[in-house]
Amino acid sequence: MQTIRLDSWHTRSVHCPFCGEAAPGRDVITGCSHYLYAIVNGDLTDYGSRLPEILGLGLEGDPFGCGLDIPAVVEAAAPNALEFSIGNPDGDVLRIGFAAREEDLAAAELMDLL
């Protein structure tokens, strides 16, 4: 999985690299359809609707406490994923993951043919 490290962005919003919508946070309740997870200091704190399926947990699965290395499973299952790693002065690290959807990839391939 590609990781983008942002050492001085702890006061700014991260936006989806695929559609430009803001990631969930103080002012945003839900993320876009590309949003997968937020991990703070190794603990899952929030996740998007696609994450349980990507992790193989099924429709009713809950990634909290599932015991999986979520970024590693996402990398294996969604090779089109990207993660932002943001450090703040207190030493906390926020990791936010996104992945393109299959329909995004199909549309991009079609555009390449035109």
Tab-separated table of C-alpha atoms in Angstrom:
chain	number	residue	atom	x	y	z
A	1	MET	CA	0.000	0.000	0.000
A	2	GLN	CA	1.287	3.447	-0.833
A	3	THR	CA	1.690	5.642	2.252
A	4	ILE	CA	1.891	9.424	2.275
A	5	ARG	CA	3.487	10.815	5.449
A	6	LEU	CA	2.353	14.273	6.516
A	7	ASP	CA	4.378	15.540	9.473
A	8	SER	CA	2.801	18.968	9.840
A	9	TRP	CA	-0.815	18.447	8.805
A	10	HIS	CA	-2.291	17.569	12.207
A	11	THR	CA	-4.450	20.726	12.165
A	12	ARG	CA	-5.705	20.307	8.588
A	13	SER	CA	-8.318	18.010	7.096
A	14	VAL	CA	-7.288	15.129	4.874
A	15	HIS	CA	-9.302	14.738	1.694
A	16	CYS	CA	-9.909	11.615	-0.350
A	17	PRO	CA	-7.349	11.297	-3.143
A	18	PHE	CA	-9.993	9.757	-5.409
A	19	CYS	CA	-12.958	12.145	-5.104
A	20	GLY	CA	-11.745	15.074	-2.979
A	21	GLU	CA	-14.266	14.746	-0.122
A	22	ALA	CA	-13.040	15.403	3.413
A	23	ALA	CA	-12.253	12.404	5.597
A	24	PRO	CA	-14.356	11.999	8.752
A	25	GLY	CA	-13.244	14.132	11.656
A	26	ARG	CA	-14.385	17.047	13.755
A	27	ASP	CA	-16.579	18.612	11.060
A	28	VAL	CA	-17.315	15.562	8.892
A	29	ILE	CA	-19.416	12.694	10.245
A	30	THR	CA	-19.180	10.138	7.427
A	31	GLY	CA	-16.594	9.741	4.726
A	32	CYS	CA	-16.960	9.183	1.022
A	33	SER	CA	-17.329	5.741	-0.533
A	34	HIS	CA	-13.519	5.451	-0.827
A	35	TYR	CA	-12.888	5.982	2.903
A	36	LEU	CA	-11.837	2.787	4.706
A	37	TYR	CA	-10.455	3.490	8.183
A	38	ALA	CA	-8.890	5.787	10.754
A	39	ILE	CA	-6.302	4.326	13.109
A	40	VAL	CA	-4.830	6.367	15.985
A	41	ASN	CA	-1.687	5.006	17.631
A	42	GLY	CA	-2.447	1.513	16.354
A	43	ASP	CA	-6.105	1.429	17.452
A	44	LEU	CA	-8.986	1.482	14.974
A	45	THR	CA	-11.122	4.523	15.841
A	46	ASP	CA	-13.484	4.746	12.858
A	47	TYR	CA	-14.199	2.924	9.615
A	48	GLY	CA	-16.171	3.237	6.405
A	49	SER	CA	-18.918	0.967	5.135
A	50	ARG	CA	-16.622	-0.969	2.760
A	51	LEU	CA	-14.047	-2.052	5.333
A	52	PRO	CA	-15.856	-5.137	6.767
A	53	GLU	CA	-16.264	-6.593	3.266
A	54	ILE	CA	-12.623	-5.904	2.342
A	55	LEU	CA	-11.529	-7.599	5.574
A	56	GLY	CA	-13.736	-10.595	4.751
A	57	LEU	CA	-15.995	-10.061	7.765
A	58	GLY	CA	-19.277	-10.112	5.852
A	59	LEU	CA	-22.125	-7.613	5.995
A	60	GLU	CA	-22.645	-7.886	9.740
A	61	GLY	CA	-18.940	-7.989	10.631
A	62	ASP	CA	-17.439	-5.347	12.892
A	63	PRO	CA	-13.737	-4.515	12.430
A	64	PHE	CA	-13.366	-3.221	16.015
A	65	GLY	CA	-11.516	-5.861	17.982
A	66	CYS	CA	-11.325	-8.255	15.024
A	67	GLY	CA	-7.633	-8.904	15.721
A	68	LEU	CA	-6.606	-8.349	12.105
A	69	ASP	CA	-3.758	-6.111	10.948
A	70	ILE	CA	-6.198	-3.920	9.047
A	71	PRO	CA	-3.703	-2.068	6.802
A	72	ALA	CA	-2.012	-5.363	5.852
A	73	VAL	CA	-5.326	-7.027	4.967
A	74	VAL	CA	-6.436	-3.936	3.027
A	75	GLU	CA	-3.148	-3.956	1.111
A	76	ALA	CA	-3.635	-7.602	0.151
A	77	ALA	CA	-7.324	-7.258	-0.752
A	78	ALA	CA	-7.342	-3.763	-2.298
A	79	PRO	CA	-4.118	-3.103	-4.188
A	80	ASN	CA	-5.518	0.275	-5.187
A	81	ALA	CA	-5.461	1.523	-1.565
A	82	LEU	CA	-3.592	4.535	-0.230
A	83	GLU	CA	-2.901	5.558	3.365
A	84	PHE	CA	-2.109	8.947	4.868
A	85	SER	CA	0.050	8.877	8.003
A	86	ILE	CA	-0.138	12.100	9.995
A	87	GLY	CA	1.966	12.826	13.061
A	88	ASN	CA	1.276	15.577	15.575
A	89	PRO	CA	3.597	17.300	18.065
A	90	ASP	CA	2.321	15.080	20.930
A	91	GLY	CA	3.653	11.999	19.151
A	92	ASP	CA	0.240	10.635	18.154
A	93	VAL	CA	-0.006	9.117	14.685
A	94	LEU	CA	-3.240	9.103	12.697
A	95	ARG	CA	-3.478	6.728	9.746
A	96	ILE	CA	-6.344	7.224	7.285
A	97	GLY	CA	-6.948	4.684	4.517
A	98	PHE	CA	-8.795	5.043	1.215
A	99	ALA	CA	-9.254	2.711	-1.764
A	100	ALA	CA	-10.646	3.204	-5.235
A	101	ARG	CA	-13.801	1.238	-5.995
A	102	GLU	CA	-13.996	-1.271	-8.849
A	103	GLU	CA	-16.352	1.038	-10.750
A	104	ASP	CA	-13.782	3.854	-10.448
A	105	LEU	CA	-11.120	1.615	-11.948
A	106	ALA	CA	-13.436	0.477	-14.764
A	107	ALA	CA	-14.272	4.113	-15.585
A	108	ALA	CA	-10.570	5.032	-15.607
A	109	GLU	CA	-9.797	2.134	-17.972
A	110	LEU	CA	-12.629	3.228	-20.274
A	111	MET	CA	-11.291	6.793	-20.313
A	112	ASP	CA	-7.855	5.438	-21.297
A	113	LEU	CA	-9.448	3.763	-24.309
A	114	LEU	CA	-11.069	6.983	-25.559
